[in-house]
mmCIF file of C-alpha atoms in Angstrom:
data_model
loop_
_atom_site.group_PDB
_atom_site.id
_atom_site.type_symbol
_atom_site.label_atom_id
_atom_site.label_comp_id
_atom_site.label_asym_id
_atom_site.label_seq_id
_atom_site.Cartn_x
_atom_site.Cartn_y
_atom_site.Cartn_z
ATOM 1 C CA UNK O 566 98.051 73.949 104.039
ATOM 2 C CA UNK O 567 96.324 76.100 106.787
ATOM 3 C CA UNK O 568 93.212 75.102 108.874
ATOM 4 C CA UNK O 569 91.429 78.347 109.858
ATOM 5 C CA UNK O 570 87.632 79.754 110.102
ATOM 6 C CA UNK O 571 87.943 79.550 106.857
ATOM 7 C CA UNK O 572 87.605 75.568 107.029
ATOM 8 C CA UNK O 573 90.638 72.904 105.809
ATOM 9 C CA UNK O 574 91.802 75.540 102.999
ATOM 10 C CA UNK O 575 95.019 75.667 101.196
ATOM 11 C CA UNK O 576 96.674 78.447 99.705
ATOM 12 C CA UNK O 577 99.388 78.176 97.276
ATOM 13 C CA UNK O 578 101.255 80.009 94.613
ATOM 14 C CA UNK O 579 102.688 78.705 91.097
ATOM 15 C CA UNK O 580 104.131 78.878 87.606
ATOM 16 C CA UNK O 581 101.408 80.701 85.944
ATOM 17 C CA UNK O 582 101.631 83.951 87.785
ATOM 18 C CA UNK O 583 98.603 82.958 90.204
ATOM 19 C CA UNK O 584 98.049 82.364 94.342
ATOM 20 C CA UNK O 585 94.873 79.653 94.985
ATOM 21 C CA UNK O 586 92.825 78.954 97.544
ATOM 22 C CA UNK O 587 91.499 75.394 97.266
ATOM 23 C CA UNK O 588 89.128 74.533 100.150
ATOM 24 C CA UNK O 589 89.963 70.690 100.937
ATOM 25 C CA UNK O 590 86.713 69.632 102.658
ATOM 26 C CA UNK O 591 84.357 70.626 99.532
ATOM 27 C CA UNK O 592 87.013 69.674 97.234
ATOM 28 C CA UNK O 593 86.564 72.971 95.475
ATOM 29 C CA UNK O 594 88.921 75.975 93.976
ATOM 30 C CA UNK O 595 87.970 79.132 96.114
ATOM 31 C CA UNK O 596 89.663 82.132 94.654
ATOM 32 C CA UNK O 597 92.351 82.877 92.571
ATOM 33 C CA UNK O 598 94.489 86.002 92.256
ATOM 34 C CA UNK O 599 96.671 87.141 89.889
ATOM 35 C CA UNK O 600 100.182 88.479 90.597
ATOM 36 C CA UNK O 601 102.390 88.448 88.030
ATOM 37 C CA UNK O 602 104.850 86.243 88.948
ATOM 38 C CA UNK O 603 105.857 82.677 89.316
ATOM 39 C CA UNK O 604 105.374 82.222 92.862
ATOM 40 C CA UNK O 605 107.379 79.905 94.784
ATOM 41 C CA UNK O 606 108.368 78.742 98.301
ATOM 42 C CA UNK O 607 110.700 81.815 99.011
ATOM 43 C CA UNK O 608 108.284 84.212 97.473
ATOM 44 C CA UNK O 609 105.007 83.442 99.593
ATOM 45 C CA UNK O 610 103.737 83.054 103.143
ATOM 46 C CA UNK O 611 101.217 83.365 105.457
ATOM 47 C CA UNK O 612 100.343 85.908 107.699
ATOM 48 C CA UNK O 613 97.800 86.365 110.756
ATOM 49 C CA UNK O 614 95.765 87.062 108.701
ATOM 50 C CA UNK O 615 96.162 87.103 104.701
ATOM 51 C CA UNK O 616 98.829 86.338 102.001
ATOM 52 C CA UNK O 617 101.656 87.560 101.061
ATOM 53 C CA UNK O 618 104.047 87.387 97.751
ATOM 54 C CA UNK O 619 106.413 89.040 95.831
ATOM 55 C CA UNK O 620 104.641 89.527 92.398
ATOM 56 C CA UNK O 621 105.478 91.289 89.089
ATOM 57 C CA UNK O 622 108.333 93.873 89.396
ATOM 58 C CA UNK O 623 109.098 92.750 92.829
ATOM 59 C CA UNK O 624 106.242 94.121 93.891
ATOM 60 C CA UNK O 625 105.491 92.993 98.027
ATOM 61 C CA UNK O 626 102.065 91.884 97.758
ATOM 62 C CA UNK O 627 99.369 91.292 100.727
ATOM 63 C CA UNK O 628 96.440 89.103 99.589
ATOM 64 C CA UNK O 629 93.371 88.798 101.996
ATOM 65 C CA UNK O 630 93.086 85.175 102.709
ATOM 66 C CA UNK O 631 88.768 85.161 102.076
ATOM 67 C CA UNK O 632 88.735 86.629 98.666
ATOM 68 C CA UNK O 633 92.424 86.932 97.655
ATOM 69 C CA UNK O 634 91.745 90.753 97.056
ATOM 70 C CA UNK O 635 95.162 92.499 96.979
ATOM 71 C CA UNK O 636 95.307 94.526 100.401
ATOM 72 C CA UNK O 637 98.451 96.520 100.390
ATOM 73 C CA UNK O 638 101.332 96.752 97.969
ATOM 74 C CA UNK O 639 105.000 97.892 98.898
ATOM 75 C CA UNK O 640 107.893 98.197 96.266
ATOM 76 C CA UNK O 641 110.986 96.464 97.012
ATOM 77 C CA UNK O 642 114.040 98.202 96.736
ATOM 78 C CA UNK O 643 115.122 99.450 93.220
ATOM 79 C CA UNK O 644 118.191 97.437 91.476
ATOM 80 C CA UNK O 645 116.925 94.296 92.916
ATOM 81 C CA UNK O 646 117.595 91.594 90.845
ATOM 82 C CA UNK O 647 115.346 87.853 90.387
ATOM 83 C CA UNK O 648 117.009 87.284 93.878
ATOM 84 C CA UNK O 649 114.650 88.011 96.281
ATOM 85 C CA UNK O 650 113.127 85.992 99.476
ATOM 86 C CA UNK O 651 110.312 86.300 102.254
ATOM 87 C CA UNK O 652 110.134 84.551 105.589
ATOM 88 C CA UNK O 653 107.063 85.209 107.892
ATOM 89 C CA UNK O 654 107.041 85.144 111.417
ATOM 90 C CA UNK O 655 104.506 85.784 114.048
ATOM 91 C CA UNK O 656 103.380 89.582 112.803
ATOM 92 C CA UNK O 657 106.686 90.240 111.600
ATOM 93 C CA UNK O 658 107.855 89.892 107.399
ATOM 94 C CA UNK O 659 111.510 89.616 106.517
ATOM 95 C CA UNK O 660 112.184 90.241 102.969
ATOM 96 C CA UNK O 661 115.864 89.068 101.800
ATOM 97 C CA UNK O 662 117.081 91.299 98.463
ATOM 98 C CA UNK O 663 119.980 90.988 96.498
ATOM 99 C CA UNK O 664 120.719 94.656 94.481
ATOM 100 C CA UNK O 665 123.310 95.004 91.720
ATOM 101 C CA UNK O 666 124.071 99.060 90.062
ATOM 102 C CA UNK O 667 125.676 97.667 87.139
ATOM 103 C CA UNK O 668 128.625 96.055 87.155
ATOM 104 C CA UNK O 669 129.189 96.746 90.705
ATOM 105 C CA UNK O 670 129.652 93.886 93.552
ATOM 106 C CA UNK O 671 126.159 92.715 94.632
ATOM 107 C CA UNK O 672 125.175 93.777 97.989
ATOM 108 C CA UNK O 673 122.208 92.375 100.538
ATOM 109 C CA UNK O 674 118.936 94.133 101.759
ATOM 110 C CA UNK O 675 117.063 92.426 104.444
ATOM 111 C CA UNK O 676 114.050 94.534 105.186
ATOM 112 C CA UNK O 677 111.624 93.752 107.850
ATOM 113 C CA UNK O 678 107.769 94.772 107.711
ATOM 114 C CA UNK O 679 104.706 94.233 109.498
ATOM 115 C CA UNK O 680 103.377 91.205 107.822
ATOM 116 C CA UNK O 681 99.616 92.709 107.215
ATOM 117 C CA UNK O 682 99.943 95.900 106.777
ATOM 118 C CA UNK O 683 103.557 95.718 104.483
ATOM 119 C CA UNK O 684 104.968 98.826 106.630
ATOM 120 C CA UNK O 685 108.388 99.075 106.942
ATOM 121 C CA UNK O 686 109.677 98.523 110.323
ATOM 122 C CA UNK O 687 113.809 98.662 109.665
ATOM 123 C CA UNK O 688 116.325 97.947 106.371
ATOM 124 C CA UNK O 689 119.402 96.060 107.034
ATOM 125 C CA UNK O 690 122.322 96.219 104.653
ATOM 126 C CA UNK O 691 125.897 94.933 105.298
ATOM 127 C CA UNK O 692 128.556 96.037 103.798
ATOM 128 C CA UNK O 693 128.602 92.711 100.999
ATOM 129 C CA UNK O 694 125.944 89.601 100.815
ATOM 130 C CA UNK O 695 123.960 88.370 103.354
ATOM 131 C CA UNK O 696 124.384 84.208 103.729
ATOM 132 C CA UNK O 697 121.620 83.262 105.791
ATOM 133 C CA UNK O 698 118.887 84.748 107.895
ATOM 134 C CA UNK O 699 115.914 83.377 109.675
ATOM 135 C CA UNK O 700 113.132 84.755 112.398
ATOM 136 C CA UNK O 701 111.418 84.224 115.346
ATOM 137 C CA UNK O 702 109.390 86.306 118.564
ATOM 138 C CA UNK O 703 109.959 89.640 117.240
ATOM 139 C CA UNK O 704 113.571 89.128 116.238
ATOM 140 C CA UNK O 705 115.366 88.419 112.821
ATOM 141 C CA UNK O 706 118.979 86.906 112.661
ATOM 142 C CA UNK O 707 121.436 87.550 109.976
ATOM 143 C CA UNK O 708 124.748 86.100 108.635
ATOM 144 C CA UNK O 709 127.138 88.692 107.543
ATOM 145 C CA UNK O 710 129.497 87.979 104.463
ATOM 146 C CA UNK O 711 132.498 87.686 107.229
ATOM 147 C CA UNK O 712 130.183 84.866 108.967
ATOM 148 C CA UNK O 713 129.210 86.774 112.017
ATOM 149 C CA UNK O 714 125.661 86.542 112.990
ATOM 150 C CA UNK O 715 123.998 90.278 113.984
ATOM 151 C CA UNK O 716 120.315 89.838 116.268
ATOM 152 C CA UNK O 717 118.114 92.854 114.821
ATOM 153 C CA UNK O 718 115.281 93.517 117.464
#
């Protein structure tokens, strides 16, 4: 839930495919938009100033928060798999992927975007699986398959 100039709103994702915006204090369902994608925890957050998901064909999705119009649209890396995860912080987006070429070893994408616009600022890739990141002020922290944890700026 997110109080803004927009009033006591909430915005939310789900099964069918859909973000909502239900405004709490009239008790009524503002917009919704459709994305093409179940659309959970991991795969939505806020930003300054919109919405933003990964949709159908892991498709990196900005939503503006009025009208739930889609705003900008980035593709996420190709090969990813169902395994994919967003964290916003501040004005910065991490997006976790997992990519598999076959039947080769999985390896870890963590790319980091401006959260509005959806422009890339850096890719990180290890050499195997990433086990953890999070973010804060600017900066993104990652666990490295051999446990080591790396401070991207």
């Amino acid at each position: 839930m997110c109080s803004s100039d927009l009033g006591a709103t909430w915005w939310f994702g789900g099964k069918g495919g859909k973000v909502y915006a239900f405004d709490l204090e009239r008790n009524a369902l503002v917009w919704t938009s459709s994305v093409g994608a179940e659309v959970d925890d991991d795969r939505f957050g806020l930003t300054p100033h919109g919405i933003v998901v990964i949709g159908a064909n892991h498709a990196l999705t900005s939503l503006d928060r009025r009208s739930g119009e889609v705003r900008a649209v980035r593709q996420l890396p190709s090969g990813t798999t169902k395994e994919a995860k967003l964290r916003v912080v501040g004005s910065r987006l991490s997006v976790w992927t997992r990519l598999r070429e076959g039947k080769d070893k999985p390896r870890d994408v963590l790319s980091v975007h401006a959260a509005d616009s959806l422009t890339l600022l850096y890719d990180y890739a290890p050499s195997g699986v990433i086990t953890g990141f999070a973010g804060m002020d600017g900066q993104t922290a990652v666990v490295e398959p051999e446990g080591d944890v790396v401070l991207l700026r």
